[in-house]
N, CA and C atoms as an extended XYZ file, in Angstrom:
501
Properties=species:S:1:pos:R:3:atomname:S:1:resname:S:1:resid:I:1 pbc="F F F"
N        24.115      -31.681      -53.261 N   MET     1
C        25.539      -31.603      -53.080 CA  MET     1
C        26.056      -30.407      -53.886 C   MET     1
N        26.861      -29.605      -53.289 N   ARG     2
C        27.383      -28.406      -53.936 CA  ARG     2
C        28.284      -28.769      -55.116 C   ARG     2
N        28.078      -28.075      -56.236 N   GLY     3
C        28.887      -28.310      -57.417 CA  GLY     3
C        28.448      -29.508      -58.229 C   GLY     3
N        27.282      -30.052      -57.908 N   SER     4
C        26.807      -31.217      -58.649 CA  SER     4
C        25.369      -31.006      -59.089 C   SER     4
N        24.997      -31.776      -60.070 N   VAL     5
C        23.613      -31.837      -60.524 CA  VAL     5
C        23.077      -33.174      -60.040 C   VAL     5
N        21.964      -33.133      -59.343 N   GLU     6
C        21.361      -34.356      -58.815 CA  GLU     6
C        20.045      -34.619      -59.534 C   GLU     6
N        19.855      -35.850      -59.916 N   LEU     7
C        18.634      -36.246      -60.589 CA  LEU     7
C        18.001      -37.397      -59.817 C   LEU     7
N        16.790      -37.210      -59.322 N   PRO     8
C        16.125      -38.315      -58.619 CA  PRO     8
C        15.917      -39.504      -59.557 C   PRO     8
N        16.348      -40.665      -59.139 N   LEU     9
C        16.200      -41.883      -59.933 CA  LEU     9
C        14.950      -42.644      -59.508 C   LEU     9
N        14.874      -42.961      -58.218 N   LEU    10
C        13.719      -43.712      -57.726 CA  LEU    10
C        13.574      -43.526      -56.233 C   LEU    10
N        12.426      -43.940      -55.724 N   THR    11
C        12.221      -44.008      -54.284 CA  THR    11
C        12.039      -45.474      -53.919 C   THR    11
N        12.484      -45.810      -52.722 N   GLU    12
C        12.338      -47.170      -52.200 CA  GLU    12
C        11.605      -47.107      -50.871 C   GLU    12
N        10.618      -47.959      -50.719 N   GLU    13
C         9.942      -48.065      -49.432 CA  GLU    13
C        10.840      -48.847      -48.471 C   GLU    13
N        10.892      -48.379      -47.239 N   LEU    14
C        11.634      -49.077      -46.193 CA  LEU    14
C        10.649      -49.908      -45.389 C   LEU    14
N        11.061      -51.114      -45.027 N   VAL    15
C        10.199      -52.045      -44.310 CA  VAL    15
C        10.886      -52.550      -43.049 C   VAL    15
N        10.096      -53.012      -42.122 N   VAL    16
C        10.620      -53.641      -40.914 CA  VAL    16
C        10.950      -55.088      -41.263 C   VAL    16
N        12.156      -55.521      -40.921 N   VAL    17
C        12.628      -56.869      -41.213 CA  VAL    17
C        12.794      -57.597      -39.886 C   VAL    17
N        12.217      -58.801      -39.795 N   ALA    18
C        12.236      -59.532      -38.524 CA  ALA    18
C        12.309      -61.037      -38.782 C   ALA    18
N        12.669      -61.794      -37.742 N   PRO    19
C        12.628      -63.256      -37.874 CA  PRO    19
C        11.164      -63.702      -37.885 C   PRO    19
N        10.841      -64.768      -38.584 N   PRO    20
C         9.436      -65.145      -38.753 CA  PRO    20
C         8.706      -65.563      -37.477 C   PRO    20
N         9.398      -66.095      -36.495 N   ARG    21
C         8.700      -66.615      -35.320 CA  ARG    21
C         9.034      -65.878      -34.026 C   ARG    21
N         9.384      -64.635      -34.114 N   ALA    22
C         9.727      -63.876      -32.910 CA  ALA    22
C         8.470      -63.605      -32.092 C   ALA    22
N         8.527      -63.905      -30.784 N   ASP    23
C         7.354      -63.677      -29.936 CA  ASP    23
C         7.050      -62.195      -29.740 C   ASP    23
N         8.009      -61.320      -30.012 N   TRP    24
C         7.794      -59.885      -29.865 CA  TRP    24
C         7.267      -59.228      -31.140 C   TRP    24
N         7.140      -59.984      -32.226 N   LEU    25
C         6.666      -59.431      -33.497 CA  LEU    25
C         5.140      -59.506      -33.558 C   LEU    25
N         4.456      -58.358      -33.647 N   PRO    26
C         2.994      -58.391      -33.775 CA  PRO    26
C         2.590      -59.128      -35.057 C   PRO    26
N         1.451      -59.815      -35.043 N   PRO    27
C         1.036      -60.587      -36.216 CA  PRO    27
C         0.498      -59.736      -37.366 C   PRO    27
N         0.195      -58.474      -37.124 N   ALA    28
C        -0.376      -57.614      -38.165 CA  ALA    28
C         0.584      -57.441      -39.330 C   ALA    28
N         0.046      -57.254      -40.535 N   ARG    29
C         0.866      -57.064      -41.734 CA  ARG    29
C         1.506      -55.679      -41.769 C   ARG    29
N         0.928      -54.722      -41.043 N   THR    30
C         1.509      -53.394      -40.942 CA  THR    30
C         1.710      -53.063      -39.474 C   THR    30
N         2.732      -52.278      -39.193 N   LEU    31
C         3.079      -51.935      -37.816 CA  LEU    31
C         2.997      -50.432      -37.611 C   LEU    31
N         2.509      -50.043      -36.457 N   SER    32
C         2.462      -48.631      -36.094 CA  SER    32
C         3.785      -48.249      -35.429 C   SER    32
N         4.071      -46.954      -35.312 N   PRO    33
C         5.257      -46.542      -34.554 CA  PRO    33
C         5.223      -47.071      -33.114 C   PRO    33
N         4.047      -47.164      -32.537 N   SER    34
C         3.926      -47.710      -31.187 CA  SER    34
C         4.351      -49.184      -31.148 C   SER    34
N         3.970      -49.946      -32.182 N   ASP    35
C         4.410      -51.348      -32.281 CA  ASP    35
C         5.932      -51.429      -32.342 C   ASP    35
N         6.530      -50.534      -33.132 N   LEU    36
C         7.993      -50.540      -33.280 CA  LEU    36
C         8.689      -50.247      -31.958 C   LEU    36
N         8.091      -49.388      -31.142 N   SER    37
C         8.721      -49.019      -29.872 CA  SER    37
C         8.762      -50.187      -28.888 C   SER    37
N         7.937      -51.195      -29.110 N   ARG    38
C         7.898      -52.363      -28.217 CA  ARG    38
C         8.719      -53.539      -28.740 C   ARG    38
N         9.456      -53.316      -29.815 N   MET    39
C        10.259      -54.377      -30.405 CA  MET    39
C        11.740      -54.075      -30.205 C   MET    39
N        12.563      -55.105      -29.975 N   PRO    40
C        14.004      -54.858      -29.948 CA  PRO    40
C        14.474      -54.522      -31.361 C   PRO    40
N        15.249      -53.461      -31.491 N   MET    41
C        15.683      -53.009      -32.809 CA  MET    41
C        17.206      -53.078      -32.925 C   MET    41
N        17.657      -53.442      -34.104 N   LEU    42
C        19.072      -53.445      -34.453 CA  LEU    42
C        19.246      -52.448      -35.587 C   LEU    42
N        20.202      -51.567      -35.450 N   MET    43
C        20.393      -50.518      -36.438 CA  MET    43
C        21.821      -50.567      -36.980 C   MET    43
N        22.016      -49.875      -38.083 N   SER    44
C        23.334      -49.788      -38.698 CA  SER    44
C        23.763      -48.338      -38.766 C   SER    44
N        24.961      -48.049      -38.295 N   ASN    45
C        25.488      -46.691      -38.406 CA  ASN    45
C        25.797      -46.330      -39.852 C   ASN    45
N        26.155      -47.307      -40.675 N   ARG    46
C        26.444      -47.032      -42.083 CA  ARG    46
C        25.189      -46.617      -42.828 C   ARG    46
N        24.092      -47.060      -42.368 N   ARG    47
C        22.816      -46.700      -42.973 CA  ARG    47
C        22.165      -45.615      -42.129 C   ARG    47
N        22.977      -44.609      -41.765 N   GLU    48
C        22.517      -43.566      -40.844 CA  GLU    48
C        21.299      -42.826      -41.368 C   GLU    48
N        21.148      -42.716      -42.676 N   ARG    49
C        19.971      -42.047      -43.233 CA  ARG    49
C        18.716      -42.856      -42.915 C   ARG    49
N        18.805      -44.168      -42.993 N   LEU    50
C        17.661      -45.015      -42.635 CA  LEU    50
C        17.316      -44.829      -41.165 C   LEU    50
N        18.338      -44.821      -40.324 N   HIS    51
C        18.145      -44.643      -38.889 CA  HIS    51
C        17.509      -43.281      -38.611 C   HIS    51
N        17.991      -42.238      -39.315 N   ALA    52
C        17.445      -40.891      -39.115 CA  ALA    52
C        15.984      -40.819      -39.546 C   ALA    52
N        15.642      -41.439      -40.664 N   LEU    53
C        14.246      -41.450      -41.114 CA  LEU    53
C        13.345      -42.142      -40.098 C   LEU    53
N        13.800      -43.288      -39.603 N   LEU    54
C        13.023      -44.022      -38.610 CA  LEU    54
C        12.922      -43.240      -37.307 C   LEU    54
N        14.000      -42.644      -36.884 N   SER    55
C        14.000      -41.862      -35.643 CA  SER    55
C        13.025      -40.693      -35.726 C   SER    55
N        12.972      -40.036      -36.881 N   THR    56
C        12.032      -38.927      -37.074 CA  THR    56
C        10.602      -39.416      -36.978 C   THR    56
N        10.300      -40.529      -37.632 N   LEU    57
C         8.952      -41.100      -37.585 CA  LEU    57
C         8.562      -41.438      -36.146 C   LEU    57
N         9.469      -42.045      -35.417 N   ILE    58
C         9.212      -42.450      -34.037 CA  ILE    58
C         9.015      -41.220      -33.146 C   ILE    58
N         9.871      -40.217      -33.317 N   ALA    59
C         9.761      -38.990      -32.509 CA  ALA    59
C         8.436      -38.279      -32.764 C   ALA    59
N         8.011      -38.225      -34.036 N   GLU    60
C         6.726      -37.601      -34.368 CA  GLU    60
C         5.568      -38.326      -33.696 C   GLU    60
N         5.716      -39.628      -33.494 N   ALA    61
C         4.670      -40.418      -32.845 CA  ALA    61
C         4.753      -40.328      -31.321 C   ALA    61
N         5.834      -39.740      -30.816 N   GLY    62
C         5.977      -39.586      -29.370 CA  GLY    62
C         6.374      -40.851      -28.639 C   GLY    62
N         7.050      -41.753      -29.336 N   VAL    63
C         7.522      -42.993      -28.705 CA  VAL    63
C         9.041      -43.079      -28.875 C   VAL    63
N         9.652      -44.057      -28.218 N   VAL    64
C        11.104      -44.224      -28.249 CA  VAL    64
C        11.423      -45.640      -28.727 C   VAL    64
N        12.427      -45.761      -29.591 N   LEU    65
C        12.863      -47.086      -30.039 CA  LEU    65
C        13.676      -47.779      -28.958 C   LEU    65
N        13.563      -49.088      -28.912 N   ASP    66
C        14.373      -49.923      -28.026 CA  ASP    66
C        15.535      -50.475      -28.854 C   ASP    66
N        16.551      -49.640      -29.072 N   VAL    67
C        17.694      -50.049      -29.898 CA  VAL    67
C        18.623      -50.899      -29.046 C   VAL    67
N        18.786      -52.162      -29.445 N   ARG    68
C        19.612      -53.110      -28.699 CA  ARG    68
C        21.052      -53.143      -29.177 C   ARG    68
N        21.302      -52.634      -30.396 N   GLY    69
C        22.671      -52.638      -30.889 CA  GLY    69
C        22.777      -52.058      -32.274 C   GLY    69
N        24.020      -51.819      -32.671 N   HIS    70
C        24.330      -51.309      -33.998 CA  HIS    70
C        25.275      -52.284      -34.685 C   HIS    70
N        24.912      -52.707      -35.865 N   ILE    71
C        25.725      -53.635      -36.650 CA  ILE    71
C        25.834      -53.042      -38.053 C   ILE    71
N        27.046      -52.769      -38.495 N   ASP    72
C        27.221      -52.075      -39.767 CA  ASP    72
C        27.229      -52.968      -40.994 C   ASP    72
N        27.737      -54.151      -40.909 N   GLU    73
C        27.847      -55.023      -42.072 CA  GLU    73
C        26.490      -55.700      -42.313 C   GLU    73
N        25.965      -55.583      -43.546 N   LEU    74
C        24.619      -56.053      -43.849 CA  LEU    74
C        24.433      -57.541      -43.545 C   LEU    74
N        25.385      -58.377      -43.929 N   GLY    75
C        25.252      -59.815      -43.669 CA  GLY    75
C        25.168      -60.119      -42.183 C   GLY    75
N        25.977      -59.451      -41.382 N   SER    76
C        25.939      -59.653      -39.928 CA  SER    76
C        24.651      -59.120      -39.331 C   SER    76
N        24.186      -57.980      -39.835 N   LEU    77
C        22.921      -57.411      -39.369 CA  LEU    77
C        21.774      -58.369      -39.644 C   LEU    77
N        21.707      -58.892      -40.849 N   LEU    78
C        20.639      -59.838      -41.188 CA  LEU    78
C        20.785      -61.141      -40.406 C   LEU    78
N        22.013      -61.578      -40.162 N   GLY    79
C        22.229      -62.776      -39.347 CA  GLY    79
C        21.706      -62.597      -37.930 C   GLY    79
N        21.950      -61.417      -37.341 N   ALA    80
C        21.455      -61.142      -35.991 CA  ALA    80
C        19.935      -61.066      -35.970 C   ALA    80
N        19.354      -60.509      -37.017 N   VAL    81
C        17.894      -60.464      -37.097 CA  VAL    81
C        17.345      -61.881      -37.227 C   VAL    81
N        17.925      -62.698      -38.109 N   LYS    82
C        17.472      -64.081      -38.288 CA  LYS    82
C        17.592      -64.880      -36.996 C   LYS    82
N        18.614      -64.569      -36.184 N   ALA    83
C        18.816      -65.278      -34.909 CA  ALA    83
C        17.842      -64.803      -33.832 C   ALA    83
N        17.046      -63.785      -34.114 N   GLY    84
C        16.028      -63.345      -33.171 CA  GLY    84
C        16.448      -62.250      -32.211 C   GLY    84
N        17.584      -61.616      -32.468 N   HIS    85
C        18.075      -60.580      -31.554 CA  HIS    85
C        17.359      -59.246      -31.697 C   HIS    85
N        16.599      -59.081      -32.756 N   GLY    86
C        15.861      -57.846      -32.961 CA  GLY    86
C        15.413      -57.725      -34.396 C   GLY    86
N        14.734      -56.642      -34.672 N   ALA    87
C        14.282      -56.308      -36.024 CA  ALA    87
C        15.118      -55.141      -36.523 C   ALA    87
N        15.034      -54.862      -37.802 N   THR    88
C        15.715      -53.708      -38.374 CA  THR    88
C        14.843      -53.112      -39.455 C   THR    88
N        15.279      -52.014      -40.020 N   VAL    89
C        14.560      -51.354      -41.112 CA  VAL    89
C        15.501      -51.250      -42.296 C   VAL    89
N        15.041      -51.774      -43.440 N   LEU    90
C        15.841      -51.797      -44.668 CA  LEU    90
C        14.915      -51.675      -45.867 C   LEU    90
N        15.459      -51.398      -47.043 N   PRO    91
C        14.633      -51.463      -48.244 CA  PRO    91
C        14.379      -52.925      -48.607 C   PRO    91
N        13.264      -53.173      -49.279 N   TRP    92
C        12.903      -54.528      -49.707 CA  TRP    92
C        14.031      -55.206      -50.471 C   TRP    92
N        14.717      -54.453      -51.326 N   CYS    93
C        15.731      -55.071      -52.191 CA  CYS    93
C        16.853      -55.729      -51.395 C   CYS    93
N        17.076      -55.298      -50.163 N   ALA    94
C        18.153      -55.860      -49.348 CA  ALA    94
C        17.786      -57.214      -48.755 C   ALA    94
N        16.496      -57.548      -48.734 N   VAL    95
C        16.065      -58.761      -48.026 CA  VAL    95
C        15.155      -59.668      -48.838 C   VAL    95
N        14.902      -59.325      -50.087 N   GLY    96
C        13.944      -60.086      -50.896 CA  GLY    96
C        14.216      -61.576      -50.960 C   GLY    96
N        15.477      -61.964      -51.158 N   GLN    97
C        15.802      -63.390      -51.261 CA  GLN    97
C        15.604      -64.100      -49.926 C   GLN    97
N        15.983      -63.459      -48.832 N   GLU    98
C        15.812      -64.060      -47.503 CA  GLU    98
C        14.325      -64.232      -47.179 C   GLU    98
N        13.521      -63.263      -47.575 N   VAL    99
C        12.075      -63.348      -47.338 CA  VAL    99
C        11.482      -64.473      -48.183 C   VAL    99
N        11.886      -64.552      -49.460 N   ALA   100
C        11.385      -65.610      -50.336 CA  ALA   100
C        11.755      -66.992      -49.809 C   ALA   100
N        12.908      -67.120      -49.174 N   GLY   101
C        13.355      -68.392      -48.617 CA  GLY   101
C        12.774      -68.698      -47.242 C   GLY   101
N        12.017      -67.780      -46.665 N   GLY   102
C        11.384      -68.012      -45.370 CA  GLY   102
C        12.235      -67.671      -44.164 C   GLY   102
N        13.449      -67.170      -44.367 N   GLY   103
C        14.334      -66.861      -43.248 CA  GLY   103
C        14.006      -65.559      -42.546 C   GLY   103
N        13.303      -64.659      -43.243 N   LEU   104
C        12.914      -63.376      -42.674 CA  LEU   104
C        11.512      -63.025      -43.127 C   LEU   104
N        10.873      -62.146      -42.392 N   VAL   105
C         9.579      -61.597      -42.794 CA  VAL   105
C         9.695      -60.081      -42.795 C   VAL   105
N         8.843      -59.449      -43.557 N   VAL   106
C         8.806      -57.986      -43.571 CA  VAL   106
C         7.415      -57.524      -43.183 C   VAL   106
N         7.384      -56.353      -42.570 N   ARG   107
C         6.132      -55.681      -42.226 CA  ARG   107
C         6.244      -54.241      -42.702 C   ARG   107
N         5.195      -53.768      -43.308 N   ARG   108
C         5.153      -52.359      -43.713 CA  ARG   108
C         4.843      -51.510      -42.488 C   ARG   108
N         5.236      -50.255      -42.565 N   ILE   109
C         4.975      -49.317      -41.480 CA  ILE   109
C         3.709      -48.550      -41.815 C   ILE   109
N         2.765      -48.568      -40.907 N   ARG   110
C         1.465      -47.935      -41.085 CA  ARG   110
C         1.588      -46.412      -41.007 C   ARG   110
N         0.735      -45.734      -41.749 N   GLY   111
C         0.725      -44.275      -41.700 CA  GLY   111
C         1.665      -43.693      -42.729 C   GLY   111
N         2.430      -42.713      -42.320 N   ARG   112
C         3.365      -42.067      -43.240 CA  ARG   112
C         4.411      -43.087      -43.681 C   ARG   112
N         4.483      -43.295      -44.982 N   ARG   113
C         5.436      -44.272      -45.502 CA  ARG   113
C         6.862      -43.836      -45.247 C   ARG   113
N         7.658      -44.796      -44.888 N   LEU   114
C         9.079      -44.561      -44.688 CA  LEU   114
C         9.762      -44.944      -45.994 C   LEU   114
N        10.412      -43.976      -46.638 N   GLN   115
C        11.075      -44.268      -47.902 CA  GLN   115
C        12.312      -43.409      -48.067 C   GLN   115
N        13.192      -43.881      -48.934 N   ARG   116
C        14.389      -43.113      -49.240 CA  ARG   116
C        14.434      -42.885      -50.737 C   ARG   116
N        15.187      -41.874      -51.113 N   GLN   117
C        15.317      -41.520      -52.515 CA  GLN   117
C        16.732      -41.829      -52.987 C   GLN   117
N        16.847      -42.442      -54.138 N   LEU   118
C        18.143      -42.695      -54.758 CA  LEU   118
C        18.342      -41.668      -55.860 C   LEU   118
N        19.529      -41.079      -55.886 N   LEU   119
C        19.844      -40.011      -56.820 CA  LEU   119
C        21.016      -40.393      -57.708 C   LEU   119
N        21.011      -39.873      -58.909 N   LEU   120
C        22.198      -39.907      -59.763 CA  LEU   120
C        22.814      -38.523      -59.693 C   LEU   120
N        24.110      -38.459      -59.605 N   CYS   121
C        24.796      -37.168      -59.492 CA  CYS   121
C        25.899      -37.077      -60.537 C   CYS   121
N        26.142      -35.830      -60.968 N   ARG   122
C        27.263      -35.578      -61.859 CA  ARG   122
C        27.843      -34.223      -61.502 C   ARG   122
N        29.092      -34.024      -61.843 N   ALA   123
C        29.736      -32.737      -61.598 CA  ALA   123
C        29.080      -31.681      -62.481 C   ALA   123
N        28.737      -30.582      -61.882 N   GLN   124
C        28.096      -29.492      -62.611 CA  GLN   124
C        29.047      -28.840      -63.607 C   GLN   124
N        30.322      -28.861      -63.296 N   SER   125
C        31.300      -28.156      -64.123 CA  SER   125
C        31.740      -28.938      -65.356 C   SER   125
N        31.388      -30.206      -65.445 N   LEU   126
C        31.822      -31.024      -66.583 CA  LEU   126
C        30.660      -31.275      -67.540 C   LEU   126
N        30.915      -31.182      -68.835 N   PRO   127
C        29.840      -31.484      -69.795 CA  PRO   127
C        29.523      -32.978      -69.768 C   PRO   127
N        28.289      -33.292      -70.030 N   LEU   128
C        27.846      -34.691      -70.038 CA  LEU   128
C        28.040      -35.254      -71.438 C   LEU   128
N        28.805      -36.313      -71.544 N   SER   129
C        29.086      -36.919      -72.846 CA  SER   129
C        27.891      -37.736      -73.326 C   SER   129
N        27.901      -38.037      -74.600 N   ALA   130
C        26.852      -38.884      -75.170 CA  ALA   130
C        26.879      -40.268      -74.518 C   ALA   130
N        28.074      -40.761      -74.213 N   ALA   131
C        28.195      -42.074      -73.559 CA  ALA   131
C        27.578      -42.039      -72.159 C   ALA   131
N        27.772      -40.946      -71.433 N   ALA   132
C        27.190      -40.825      -70.093 CA  ALA   132
C        25.672      -40.771      -70.167 C   ALA   132
N        25.139      -40.043      -71.148 N   VAL   133
C        23.684      -39.993      -71.326 CA  VAL   133
C        23.157      -41.395      -71.636 C   VAL   133
N        23.847      -42.119      -72.523 N   ALA   134
C        23.436      -43.483      -72.869 CA  ALA   134
C        23.486      -44.395      -71.647 C   ALA   134
N        24.524      -44.242      -70.813 N   ALA   135
C        24.633      -45.055      -69.598 CA  ALA   135
C        23.475      -44.753      -68.642 C   ALA   135
N        23.119      -43.488      -68.514 N   CYS   136
C        21.983      -43.109      -67.661 CA  CYS   136
C        20.687      -43.723      -68.170 C   CYS   136
N        20.488      -43.674      -69.473 N   GLU   137
C        19.278      -44.240      -70.064 CA  GLU   137
C        19.238      -45.765      -69.878 C   GLU   137
N        20.390      -46.412      -70.003 N   LEU   138
C        20.464      -47.859      -69.784 CA  LEU   138
C        20.159      -48.190      -68.324 C   LEU   138
N        20.708      -47.418      -67.397 N   LEU   139
C        20.423      -47.619      -65.980 CA  LEU   139
C        18.929      -47.481      -65.707 C   LEU   139
N        18.323      -46.464      -66.271 N   HIS   140
C        16.886      -46.251      -66.101 CA  HIS   140
C        16.094      -47.444      -66.631 C   HIS   140
N        16.467      -47.933      -67.815 N   ALA   141
C        15.770      -49.080      -68.412 CA  ALA   141
C        15.924      -50.329      -67.551 C   ALA   141
N        17.127      -50.542      -67.002 N   CYS   142
C        17.352      -51.705      -66.119 CA  CYS   142
C        16.504      -51.600      -64.860 C   CYS   142
N        16.466      -50.417      -64.268 N   CYS   143
C        15.633      -50.209      -63.068 CA  CYS   143
C        14.169      -50.455      -63.392 C   CYS   143
N        13.704      -49.924      -64.518 N   ARG   144
C        12.309      -50.117      -64.933 CA  ARG   144
C        12.001      -51.600      -65.065 C   ARG   144
N        12.881      -52.347      -65.695 N   ARG   145
C        12.652      -53.781      -65.891 CA  ARG   145
C        12.608      -54.517      -64.545 C   ARG   145
N        13.537      -54.208      -63.641 N   LEU   146
C        13.548      -54.856      -62.326 CA  LEU   146
C        12.268      -54.548      -61.540 C   LEU   146
N        11.804      -53.321      -61.628 N   ILE   147
C        10.568      -52.939      -60.924 CA  ILE   147
C         9.365      -53.616      -61.571 C   ILE   147
N         9.261      -53.533      -62.896 N   ASP   148
C         8.118      -54.111      -63.606 CA  ASP   148
C         8.036      -55.626      -63.434 C   ASP   148
N         9.201      -56.294      -63.352 N   ASP   149
C         9.227      -57.753      -63.193 CA  ASP   149
C         9.036      -58.205      -61.750 C   ASP   149
N         8.914      -57.247      -60.819 N   GLY   150
C         8.692      -57.592      -59.420 CA  GLY   150
C         9.947      -57.922      -58.638 C   GLY   150
N        11.120      -57.703      -59.231 N   HIS   151
C        12.375      -58.010      -58.539 CA  HIS   151
C        12.825      -56.896      -57.598 C   HIS   151
N        12.290      -55.686      -57.777 N   TRP   152
C        12.671      -54.552      -56.930 CA  TRP   152
C        11.400      -54.026      -56.277 C   TRP   152
N        10.902      -54.802      -55.325 N   ARG   153
C         9.654      -54.449      -54.646 CA  ARG   153
C         9.824      -53.162      -53.857 C   ARG   153
N         8.767      -52.390      -53.809 N   GLY   154
C         8.771      -51.168      -53.029 CA  GLY   154
C         9.475      -50.000      -53.683 C   GLY   154
N         9.941      -50.171      -54.929 N   ALA   155
C        10.631      -49.087      -55.628 CA  ALA   155
C         9.699      -48.466      -56.660 C   ALA   155
N         9.885      -47.172      -56.881 N   ARG   156
C         9.088      -46.447      -57.877 CA  ARG   156
C        10.007      -45.464      -58.590 C   ARG   156
N        10.048      -45.565      -59.919 N   LEU   157
C        10.865      -44.647      -60.706 CA  LEU   157
C        10.299      -43.240      -60.622 C   LEU   157
N        11.193      -42.260      -60.622 N   MET   158
C        10.779      -40.875      -60.481 CA  MET   158
C        10.484      -40.205      -61.824 C   MET   158
N        11.101      -40.659      -62.912 N   ARG   159
C        10.958      -40.013      -64.218 CA  ARG   159
C        10.907      -41.046      -65.329 C   ARG   159
N        10.490      -40.575      -66.476 N   ARG   160
C        10.513      -41.433      -67.661 CA  ARG   160
C        11.907      -41.499      -68.265 C   ARG   160
N        12.701      -40.453      -68.093 N   SER   161
C        14.021      -40.387      -68.710 CA  SER   161
C        15.037      -39.854      -67.712 C   SER   161
N        16.264      -40.267      -67.855 N   LEU   162
C        17.314      -39.805      -66.964 CA  LEU   162
C        18.235      -38.779      -67.599 C   LEU   162
N        17.927      -38.315      -68.785 N   ALA   163
C        18.815      -37.344      -69.431 CA  ALA   163
C        18.951      -36.121      -68.520 C   ALA   163
N        20.191      -35.800      -68.165 N   PHE   164
C        20.444      -34.652      -67.299 CA  PHE   164
C        20.155      -33.368      -68.052 C   PHE   164
N        19.422      -32.494      -67.412 N   GLU   165
C        19.257      -31.174      -68.002 CA  GLU   165
C        20.527      -30.376      -67.727 C   GLU   165
N        20.851      -29.467      -68.600 N   ASP   166
C        21.993      -28.598      -68.351 CA  ASP   166
C        21.636      -27.660      -67.224 C   ASP   166
N        22.522      -27.586      -66.237 N   ALA   167
C        22.262      -26.701      -65.087 CA  ALA   167
C        23.499      -25.910      -64.748 C   ALA   167
């Protein structure tokens, strides 16, 4: 972003989210792009970056997604997936509780991993205060704890420290 300093915080793996007993869901633990092309898909316009990442993966494989609809609100999207209307692609953190409760299942995508990067940003023109540095370090420590404790599956921290370098 112009006029800002961006610091990579972490990457998150994106997974296919589906209802547990859908007859169109292959039983394999990992899915190929070809498998995805044969499944009804529900996408979110608000998560356009996720859609773009998936679309690129599918195009590289030479297949086409069967997108049945777009639902922007996460709760409604997950409700439609649970009802069997299609699968979607989200980070693990968005569905962990539903998966643990048995309402949804996830499948990893075979081959090139589908992942997104989360960034911290600050205005380049403003000096970073000691309080802001401390807040960044606290955020990093919280993320580390969530990942290490298994609460943020599929995430990987990018650095040991979040202190912004002067740029």
